[in-house]
Amino acid sequence: MSSEDFEPEIIAFLCNWCSYAGADLAGVSREQYPPNALNIKVMCSSRVSPEHVFESFHEGADAVLISGCHPGDCHYIDGNYKTMRKAELMKKMLDDFGINPQRLRLEWVSSAEGGKFAKVMEEFTEEIKELGPLDLNGTSLEGENDE
Amino acid sequence: MKKMKKDVLVIGGGITGVQSALDLADKGYEVVIVDKKPSIGGNMVKLDKTFPTDDCSICISAPKMVETSRHENIELLTYSEVEDMSGSVGGFNVDVWRRTKYVDPSECTGCGDCADSCPVEVPNEFDEELSTRKAIYVEYPQSVPLTYTIDYENCVGCGACERVCDAESIHFLERSEQIKLNVGSIIIATGFEMMEPDEWREEYGYDQYDDVVTALEYERLLSSSGPTEGNILKPSDGKAPEKVAWIQCVGSRCKQKGMPYCSRVCCMYATKEASITKGDDPDIEPYVHYMDLRAYGKDFQQYYEKAQEKGVKYRRGRPSRVYKTEDDKLAVEYEDTEKGEVKTNKVDMVVLSSAIVPSKGNEKLAEILGIEVDEHGFFESKDILTAPMESTRDGIYLAGCSQSPKDIPDSVAQASGAAAKALQPLKGRKRKGKPEKPEERDITEEEPRIGVFICHCGKNIANYLDVEKVMESIKDIPEVRYVSDPTFACSEDAQAEFKDAVEEHRLNRFVVAACSPRTHAELFKDTLEEIGLNRYLLEMANIRNQCSWVHSDDPEKATEKAKRLTKMAVSKAKRLAALKEHEIEVGDKTVIIGGGPAGMQTALSMADAGQEVTLIERDDKLGGKLNRLNTLFPSDIDAGELARNMSHRIEDQDNITVKTSTEVQEVEGYVGNYELTLSDGEVIESDTIVLTTGFKEIDPDDFYNYEGDDRIMTQMELDEALEKDSLEDPENVVFINCVGSMEEERPWCCRVGCGNSLKNAKAIKERYPDSNVYILYKDMRVFGKNEEEYYADVQEQNGVIFLRYSTEDKPQVSEKGDKIHIKVHDNLLDDDVEIDSDYLVLAMQLEGDPSASELQKMLKLSSNPSGFFMEAHAKLRPLEFPSEGVYLAGGAHYPKNIADTLSQADGAASKAEVPMMRGYTKSVGMIAAIDDDRCSGCKMCISVCPYGAIDFNEEDEVAEITDVLCKGCGSCASVCPSNAITQKGFDDDQISAMIRSALTDEVV
Ligand code: FES
């Protein structure tokens, strides 16, 4: 596939209070951005676990976005700080799996930042287009099975 | 003419009015909010961020607005004004004039097609006229209610909006109407306005130069939803400035050229604006021209320090004028008071921190209500220190900036306080109980039978994507038993269709592909509930805000995305289960820990509202610091008398049990279920706990030769000496402010030290007119009502001498004969001053009471390094903790003067009374649950839970969740290594299904 007609599949986890609201505001402001990402709402970004991210890649996502409230703004006090730590860890793990950690992106988008949400979508899609499709190359991302 | 009988009228729907209304409505009282604007939200929603946490203002206020508009006990009358009033406390008859919006709120969907079609552009007040809006408009995108308004003055009557409105919500013939209200009490929360800079300070060139803006205008420039999308651009040419200067006290602190008072918030918002500017664009150089930097509140000083580290430069001295230079710059001319020379600062943009002034309508409103305003136009309190929230008439209460300027946390604390006061005239009124709900159908055994509604939203969805194709894509899924495409899924007709479809097809789950669940899910959930289905059996696909609107340039791709979003929603819907909101009973017992003024007032307030109060005090009598203080700043009332007066009122109350010489040794349980073990061995039960443990002076031993010298005393000791009249006729007395404050080890400002020095200096001067009194200070931080005026008097009338020192060059204290020798470098004179003094008074830094750290552990709370408790949210929840059941007020939160303490005490009472008067509290539905068999007992979840909702069961070695404390963030579920935790409504199976569905384009 040439990078021209490669349309990345992106899973975007958005927290209910800020980022999902920011995405709503992008709509109200009629921002335009590429339709590549499919949004999954969670109450707080801290809900997103490594399994969700790895499953996304395993199922064919070329990239994953986790977006929450700005540090200090989390509706659940400090959920986004936990997200920050988890994201670091996940990036390391991706690197170990041979997946470019750039394919996982963490963003803070507030409910007033419709423009920023659109810009993130735009940039991220572009960036992944350049990286090309994710080739898992037989890497198994499935979590360990429960005994 | 319409009539309405309610319990309380709240005038003004800014954050203060909204908070008062919510407090009352949550207790079952019926509240009506009257706001003259088309939308509630007031000034707070205009702000970009809030200090000192840089919280996004609209993000934290919007959920409150939505809650208000959806509250079953709150009626919103927007675009309305109070016209007339008769009657008296307990039965006020108020006439309200509601202007027509020409748009039916029950039909308007807020889509905005009308505004697009409107040919008229007018200056947009919400953006401080830095942008335009149409003649049919909403004030801001998150407006509540989200109903468009035709502004009659500017409408040309072309009818374009009416033609494009698919919902047919525009009615040119709709009339304004009079509404006759009958209420028991009234709360005034009319907020503030900003002074027009030109009114008093023409020399700053606001009218002359485009690039001289007000701070509120600048706030809109910073806002990402403002006219420049958050880019800081000069209004004159749209280019980024290199240097920006803020000018403080424009119209404040100056009797001759504006208002004598301090506006209380400007130092901090200017610091915030400057520091955000620097953070957003490091190339911009921000300057703040100030007189005293009043960073007095909790974490303010640290915020100010951080701003300086970021590169915000502070210049002391009030600028005399702003003028344009030959090279087209703006020159700020000021006297550098530290050097005594006149300087100019050439910048590209000037921001004027103009004074907070009373709302224009205050005087008229006061006349209608028969109450007083002060000489400036703020509503007059019965007593500014001891009854700040009571107006001059019974049954009418004051909150927020309607009474005097204040920041958001002080405003919302007063809002709750006023709500507590407003209960008094309502005694004996019946409150609304739990709303009756239709019986719920048990669907556990049923196969999923899903109804899918794909909304056209008029043309908002249907114009940009193919609704038909979206329907096609899911109609053959076996679980999907009903598909429909209403023009408006939120219309009454569609709700009826939900019902018919359930009856006909025995549906048990719904997917609505439409606008955003944030604005509409509750409506559909209500419908489900009415039909007898659990409200959590709904999933929405956001195919408008997050699809048709943002991909309108590519209908094909938009359609594809809408299909997937809908399939994802169906995949999740298949896995939805009925969720329960767990309820627990909350009774009427409360324990208040700490018997100072905050504790006493909380006790009185709660007892008056009918709660059973136990007030616990460590000392042998009530009163706390009031027993040691001589008088109170700034009205010189007798502190001891206030304490005795309050103690008597407590004695007279049957439902307050006072336990002096007692401490709390152990606390177990949670809201509705506390068990406290006291130092005398007694165990008492309680439903809520209020912490009013106060503050203390830090140990003075290491400062300024204090140890062992009786003539050197702390502020508190001086108060005692004044009370006992034990000073020996002094010749000289020196005060040093900020002892141990604002330095590395204790970086905070004590908030009350400056005021205490002033009132004690005045007391000494009055008692010993021949003495010389010196106050050595850093910044004079007096900010509350009448405080600046008091300061001016102490300077002018009492002749107290003020010397300004800096942290780097602190006063030197030594022994000289029988005098104390003090040498200080005065910044203003740039000279050393030496004084031989009889007494030296140290305004010590203050810290939290040591008992706080014990209680903090027992109750799983947090506190900051200064020993003050950390509230749930610095701005909007200053009196609460993250988990329900424990509240705080007064010095336990942060040192504060008596007016702020009493406001907080009443506020904390109001907060605690919410679950108590309701009789129960309940959890959200999407709480976490632990599977015992899988739990390995690793305690990871316990460490991440922000609410202390998870405990370890030592016996079974598993973690356990207290349902009512869980707020449903899901962070425990994401860290559990054994997959033992599920977050209901967002469980792994559901999330995984959405992921798979998204990536396979199938319903899974
Ligand atoms: S709620 Fe947005 S990140 Fe926690």
PDB file of C-alpha atoms in Angstrom, chain B residues 92-280:
ATOM      1  CA  PHE B  92     -42.359  37.187  49.614  1.00  0.00           C
ATOM      2  CA  ASN B  93     -44.418  37.920  46.504  1.00  0.00           C
ATOM      3  CA  VAL B  94     -42.078  38.693  43.660  1.00  0.00           C
ATOM      4  CA  ASP B  95     -42.995  39.794  40.169  1.00  0.00           C
ATOM      5  CA  VAL B  96     -40.609  38.681  37.480  1.00  0.00           C
ATOM      6  CA  TRP B  97     -40.656  39.893  33.909  1.00  0.00           C
ATOM      7  CA  ARG B  98     -39.559  37.220  31.493  1.00  0.00           C
ATOM      8  CA  ARG B  99     -38.549  38.554  28.128  1.00  0.00           C
ATOM      9  CA  THR B 100     -39.387  36.423  25.178  1.00  0.00           C
ATOM     10  CA  LYS B 101     -36.547  34.748  23.318  1.00  0.00           C
ATOM     11  CA  TYR B 102     -38.898  34.145  20.381  1.00  0.00           C
ATOM     12  CA  VAL B 103     -37.632  30.580  20.457  1.00  0.00           C
ATOM     13  CA  ASP B 104     -39.434  27.770  22.201  1.00  0.00           C
ATOM     14  CA  PRO B 105     -36.958  26.121  24.567  1.00  0.00           C
ATOM     15  CA  SER B 106     -38.782  22.821  24.446  1.00  0.00           C
ATOM     16  CA  GLU B 107     -38.419  22.649  20.673  1.00  0.00           C
ATOM     17  CA  CYS B 108     -35.031  24.296  20.071  1.00  0.00           C
ATOM     18  CA  THR B 109     -32.338  21.653  19.648  1.00  0.00           C
ATOM     19  CA  GLY B 110     -29.483  24.115  19.789  1.00  0.00           C
ATOM     20  CA  CYS B 111     -28.244  23.090  16.345  1.00  0.00           C
ATOM     21  CA  GLY B 112     -27.368  26.622  15.275  1.00  0.00           C
ATOM     22  CA  ASP B 113     -28.784  26.510  11.739  1.00  0.00           C
ATOM     23  CA  CYS B 114     -30.705  29.686  12.539  1.00  0.00           C
ATOM     24  CA  ALA B 115     -27.590  31.632  13.431  1.00  0.00           C
ATOM     25  CA  ASP B 116     -25.908  30.459  10.243  1.00  0.00           C
ATOM     26  CA  SER B 117     -28.763  31.874   8.219  1.00  0.00           C
ATOM     27  CA  CYS B 118     -29.045  35.163  10.103  1.00  0.00           C
ATOM     28  CA  PRO B 119     -27.659  38.090   8.080  1.00  0.00           C
ATOM     29  CA  VAL B 120     -27.142  40.421  11.045  1.00  0.00           C
ATOM     30  CA  GLU B 121     -23.782  40.657  12.795  1.00  0.00           C
ATOM     31  CA  VAL B 122     -23.513  42.461  16.110  1.00  0.00           C
ATOM     32  CA  PRO B 123     -20.722  42.764  18.657  1.00  0.00           C
ATOM     33  CA  ASN B 124     -20.522  39.706  20.849  1.00  0.00           C
ATOM     34  CA  GLU B 125     -20.792  40.689  24.525  1.00  0.00           C
ATOM     35  CA  PHE B 126     -19.628  37.280  25.647  1.00  0.00           C
ATOM     36  CA  ASP B 127     -16.312  37.876  23.880  1.00  0.00           C
ATOM     37  CA  GLU B 128     -16.183  41.381  25.329  1.00  0.00           C
ATOM     38  CA  GLU B 129     -17.033  42.635  21.849  1.00  0.00           C
ATOM     39  CA  LEU B 130     -13.841  41.292  20.362  1.00  0.00           C
ATOM     40  CA  SER B 131     -15.887  39.185  17.961  1.00  0.00           C
ATOM     41  CA  THR B 132     -19.356  39.282  16.487  1.00  0.00           C
ATOM     42  CA  ARG B 133     -22.423  37.181  16.882  1.00  0.00           C
ATOM     43  CA  LYS B 134     -25.707  36.996  15.032  1.00  0.00           C
ATOM     44  CA  ALA B 135     -29.009  38.549  16.007  1.00  0.00           C
ATOM     45  CA  ILE B 136     -30.178  35.042  16.889  1.00  0.00           C
ATOM     46  CA  TYR B 137     -27.592  33.498  19.148  1.00  0.00           C
ATOM     47  CA  VAL B 138     -26.526  31.538  22.163  1.00  0.00           C
ATOM     48  CA  GLU B 139     -24.072  33.302  24.441  1.00  0.00           C
ATOM     49  CA  TYR B 140     -21.502  30.526  24.323  1.00  0.00           C
ATOM     50  CA  PRO B 141     -21.388  27.014  22.891  1.00  0.00           C
ATOM     51  CA  GLN B 142     -22.066  25.329  26.246  1.00  0.00           C
ATOM     52  CA  SER B 143     -24.905  27.730  27.117  1.00  0.00           C
ATOM     53  CA  VAL B 144     -27.469  26.521  29.606  1.00  0.00           C
ATOM     54  CA  PRO B 145     -30.231  26.376  28.599  1.00  0.00           C
ATOM     55  CA  LEU B 146     -29.087  25.661  25.080  1.00  0.00           C
ATOM     56  CA  THR B 147     -31.877  27.680  23.549  1.00  0.00           C
ATOM     57  CA  TYR B 148     -31.257  30.285  20.890  1.00  0.00           C
ATOM     58  CA  THR B 149     -32.415  33.815  21.563  1.00  0.00           C
ATOM     59  CA  ILE B 150     -33.466  36.447  19.089  1.00  0.00           C
ATOM     60  CA  ASP B 151     -32.189  39.772  20.234  1.00  0.00           C
ATOM     61  CA  TYR B 152     -35.061  41.999  19.398  1.00  0.00           C
ATOM     62  CA  GLU B 153     -33.054  45.213  19.161  1.00  0.00           C
ATOM     63  CA  ASN B 154     -30.924  43.903  16.352  1.00  0.00           C
ATOM     64  CA  CYS B 155     -33.252  41.534  14.512  1.00  0.00           C
ATOM     65  CA  VAL B 156     -34.254  42.846  11.084  1.00  0.00           C
ATOM     66  CA  GLY B 157     -37.218  40.524  10.898  1.00  0.00           C
ATOM     67  CA  CYS B 158     -36.183  38.862   7.645  1.00  0.00           C
ATOM     68  CA  GLY B 159     -37.480  35.494   8.779  1.00  0.00           C
ATOM     69  CA  ALA B 160     -34.455  33.569   7.524  1.00  0.00           C
ATOM     70  CA  CYS B 161     -34.037  31.749  10.824  1.00  0.00           C
ATOM     71  CA  GLU B 162     -37.642  30.691  10.916  1.00  0.00           C
ATOM     72  CA  ARG B 163     -37.356  29.209   7.454  1.00  0.00           C
ATOM     73  CA  VAL B 164     -34.334  27.069   8.235  1.00  0.00           C
ATOM     74  CA  CYS B 165     -35.457  25.860  11.635  1.00  0.00           C
ATOM     75  CA  ASP B 166     -36.501  22.266  11.076  1.00  0.00           C
ATOM     76  CA  ALA B 167     -37.684  21.954  14.625  1.00  0.00           C
ATOM     77  CA  GLU B 168     -40.092  24.844  14.002  1.00  0.00           C
ATOM     78  CA  SER B 169     -39.083  26.362  17.278  1.00  0.00           C
ATOM     79  CA  ILE B 170     -39.076  30.014  16.238  1.00  0.00           C
ATOM     80  CA  HIS B 171     -42.212  31.967  17.010  1.00  0.00           C
ATOM     81  CA  PHE B 172     -42.117  35.653  16.248  1.00  0.00           C
ATOM     82  CA  LEU B 173     -45.379  36.163  18.009  1.00  0.00           C
ATOM     83  CA  GLU B 174     -44.307  34.747  21.345  1.00  0.00           C
ATOM     84  CA  ARG B 175     -44.695  37.410  24.014  1.00  0.00           C
ATOM     85  CA  SER B 176     -42.811  38.388  27.090  1.00  0.00           C
ATOM     86  CA  GLU B 177     -44.676  37.543  30.244  1.00  0.00           C
ATOM     87  CA  GLN B 178     -45.037  38.410  33.869  1.00  0.00           C
ATOM     88  CA  ILE B 179     -44.517  35.664  36.409  1.00  0.00           C
ATOM     89  CA  LYS B 180     -45.758  35.994  39.955  1.00  0.00           C
ATOM     90  CA  LEU B 181     -43.560  34.152  42.397  1.00  0.00           C
ATOM     91  CA  ASN B 182     -44.240  33.318  45.980  1.00  0.00           C
ATOM     92  CA  VAL B 183     -41.142  32.326  47.971  1.00  0.00           C
ATOM     93  CA  GLY B 184     -40.040  31.983  51.572  1.00  0.00           C
ATOM     94  CA  SER B 185     -36.561  33.414  51.242  1.00  0.00           C
ATOM     95  CA  ILE B 186     -34.389  35.154  48.710  1.00  0.00           C
ATOM     96  CA  ILE B 187     -30.699  34.867  47.930  1.00  0.00           C
ATOM     97  CA  ILE B 188     -28.990  37.638  46.025  1.00  0.00           C
ATOM     98  CA  ALA B 189     -26.117  36.534  43.837  1.00  0.00           C
ATOM     99  CA  THR B 190     -25.960  39.259  41.253  1.00  0.00           C
ATOM    100  CA  GLY B 191     -22.200  39.070  40.893  1.00  0.00           C
ATOM    101  CA  PHE B 192     -20.036  41.887  39.667  1.00  0.00           C
ATOM    102  CA  GLU B 193     -19.048  43.960  36.696  1.00  0.00           C
ATOM    103  CA  MET B 194     -15.673  45.292  35.711  1.00  0.00           C
ATOM    104  CA  MET B 195     -15.161  49.015  35.788  1.00  0.00           C
ATOM    105  CA  GLU B 196     -14.838  50.662  32.400  1.00  0.00           C
ATOM    106  CA  PRO B 197     -11.202  51.790  32.608  1.00  0.00           C
ATOM    107  CA  ASP B 198     -11.941  55.117  30.986  1.00  0.00           C
ATOM    108  CA  GLU B 199     -14.365  56.093  33.644  1.00  0.00           C
ATOM    109  CA  TRP B 200     -11.556  56.904  36.054  1.00  0.00           C
ATOM    110  CA  ARG B 201      -8.279  56.222  34.380  1.00  0.00           C
ATOM    111  CA  GLU B 202      -8.316  57.935  31.028  1.00  0.00           C
ATOM    112  CA  GLU B 203      -4.553  58.312  31.229  1.00  0.00           C
ATOM    113  CA  TYR B 204      -4.134  54.629  30.494  1.00  0.00           C
ATOM    114  CA  GLY B 205      -5.457  55.161  26.989  1.00  0.00           C
ATOM    115  CA  TYR B 206      -8.094  52.451  26.916  1.00  0.00           C
ATOM    116  CA  ASP B 207     -10.297  54.385  24.521  1.00  0.00           C
ATOM    117  CA  GLN B 208      -7.380  55.710  22.531  1.00  0.00           C
ATOM    118  CA  TYR B 209      -5.348  52.645  21.714  1.00  0.00           C
ATOM    119  CA  ASP B 210      -6.619  49.326  20.388  1.00  0.00           C
ATOM    120  CA  ASP B 211      -3.903  47.402  22.140  1.00  0.00           C
ATOM    121  CA  VAL B 212      -4.875  48.581  25.572  1.00  0.00           C
ATOM    122  CA  VAL B 213      -7.409  45.995  26.697  1.00  0.00           C
ATOM    123  CA  THR B 214      -9.147  45.060  29.907  1.00  0.00           C
ATOM    124  CA  ALA B 215      -8.238  41.920  31.780  1.00  0.00           C
ATOM    125  CA  LEU B 216     -11.572  40.357  30.896  1.00  0.00           C
ATOM    126  CA  GLU B 217     -10.955  41.062  27.214  1.00  0.00           C
ATOM    127  CA  TYR B 218      -7.553  39.475  27.595  1.00  0.00           C
ATOM    128  CA  GLU B 219      -9.210  36.493  29.223  1.00  0.00           C
ATOM    129  CA  ARG B 220     -11.245  35.996  26.037  1.00  0.00           C
ATOM    130  CA  LEU B 221      -8.093  36.252  23.953  1.00  0.00           C
ATOM    131  CA  LEU B 222      -6.550  33.484  26.044  1.00  0.00           C
ATOM    132  CA  SER B 223      -9.581  31.252  25.772  1.00  0.00           C
ATOM    133  CA  SER B 224      -9.328  28.561  23.144  1.00  0.00           C
ATOM    134  CA  SER B 225     -12.989  29.115  22.372  1.00  0.00           C
ATOM    135  CA  GLY B 226     -12.519  32.886  22.236  1.00  0.00           C
ATOM    136  CA  PRO B 227     -12.149  35.211  19.251  1.00  0.00           C
ATOM    137  CA  THR B 228      -8.516  34.300  18.563  1.00  0.00           C
ATOM    138  CA  GLU B 229      -8.826  30.641  19.535  1.00  0.00           C
ATOM    139  CA  GLY B 230      -6.449  31.166  22.391  1.00  0.00           C
ATOM    140  CA  ASN B 231      -3.736  32.884  20.406  1.00  0.00           C
ATOM    141  CA  ILE B 232      -2.511  36.068  21.954  1.00  0.00           C
ATOM    142  CA  LEU B 233      -2.788  38.607  19.184  1.00  0.00           C
ATOM    143  CA  LYS B 234      -2.874  42.357  19.269  1.00  0.00           C
ATOM    144  CA  PRO B 235      -6.326  43.681  18.396  1.00  0.00           C
ATOM    145  CA  SER B 236      -4.757  46.415  16.253  1.00  0.00           C
ATOM    146  CA  ASP B 237      -3.002  44.224  13.718  1.00  0.00           C
ATOM    147  CA  GLY B 238      -3.572  40.605  14.652  1.00  0.00           C
ATOM    148  CA  LYS B 239       0.113  40.058  15.317  1.00  0.00           C
ATOM    149  CA  ALA B 240       1.634  38.504  18.393  1.00  0.00           C
ATOM    150  CA  PRO B 241       3.000  41.009  20.893  1.00  0.00           C
ATOM    151  CA  GLU B 242       6.562  40.781  22.156  1.00  0.00           C
ATOM    152  CA  LYS B 243       5.943  42.475  25.458  1.00  0.00           C
ATOM    153  CA  VAL B 244       2.722  42.709  27.425  1.00  0.00           C
ATOM    154  CA  ALA B 245       2.255  44.813  30.558  1.00  0.00           C
ATOM    155  CA  TRP B 246      -0.489  44.453  33.136  1.00  0.00           C
ATOM    156  CA  ILE B 247      -1.453  47.506  35.134  1.00  0.00           C
ATOM    157  CA  GLN B 248      -2.930  46.684  38.531  1.00  0.00           C
ATOM    158  CA  CYS B 249      -5.424  48.559  40.652  1.00  0.00           C
ATOM    159  CA  VAL B 250      -7.023  50.400  37.740  1.00  0.00           C
ATOM    160  CA  GLY B 251      -9.795  52.100  39.639  1.00  0.00           C
ATOM    161  CA  SER B 252      -9.134  50.154  42.839  1.00  0.00           C
ATOM    162  CA  ARG B 253      -7.438  51.353  46.009  1.00  0.00           C
ATOM    163  CA  CYS B 254      -7.804  54.981  45.127  1.00  0.00           C
ATOM    164  CA  LYS B 255     -10.536  57.185  46.528  1.00  0.00           C
ATOM    165  CA  GLN B 256      -9.884  60.017  44.113  1.00  0.00           C
ATOM    166  CA  LYS B 257      -9.747  57.991  40.931  1.00  0.00           C
ATOM    167  CA  GLY B 258     -12.132  55.145  41.421  1.00  0.00           C
ATOM    168  CA  MET B 259     -12.926  53.004  44.402  1.00  0.00           C
ATOM    169  CA  PRO B 260     -11.162  53.021  47.761  1.00  0.00           C
ATOM    170  CA  TYR B 261     -11.371  49.260  48.169  1.00  0.00           C
ATOM    171  CA  CYS B 262      -9.144  46.453  46.982  1.00  0.00           C
ATOM    172  CA  SER B 263     -10.817  44.325  44.322  1.00  0.00           C
ATOM    173  CA  ARG B 264      -9.323  41.212  45.886  1.00  0.00           C
ATOM    174  CA  VAL B 265      -8.782  39.127  42.767  1.00  0.00           C
ATOM    175  CA  CYS B 266      -6.773  41.242  40.318  1.00  0.00           C
ATOM    176  CA  CYS B 267      -3.262  40.452  41.551  1.00  0.00           C
ATOM    177  CA  MET B 268      -3.938  36.791  41.092  1.00  0.00           C
ATOM    178  CA  TYR B 269      -5.784  36.892  37.787  1.00  0.00           C
ATOM    179  CA  ALA B 270      -3.093  39.162  36.327  1.00  0.00           C
ATOM    180  CA  THR B 271      -0.466  36.730  37.589  1.00  0.00           C
ATOM    181  CA  LYS B 272      -2.439  33.911  36.034  1.00  0.00           C
ATOM    182  CA  GLU B 273      -2.883  35.671  32.705  1.00  0.00           C
ATOM    183  CA  ALA B 274       0.777  36.642  32.598  1.00  0.00           C
ATOM    184  CA  SER B 275       1.997  33.197  33.503  1.00  0.00           C
ATOM    185  CA  ILE B 276      -0.292  31.445  31.025  1.00  0.00           C
ATOM    186  CA  THR B 277       0.873  33.881  28.377  1.00  0.00           C
ATOM    187  CA  LYS B 278       4.472  33.016  29.115  1.00  0.00           C
ATOM    188  CA  GLY B 279       3.663  29.328  29.118  1.00  0.00           C
ATOM    189  CA  ASP B 280       1.819  29.490  25.801  1.00  0.00           C
TER     190      ASP B 280
END
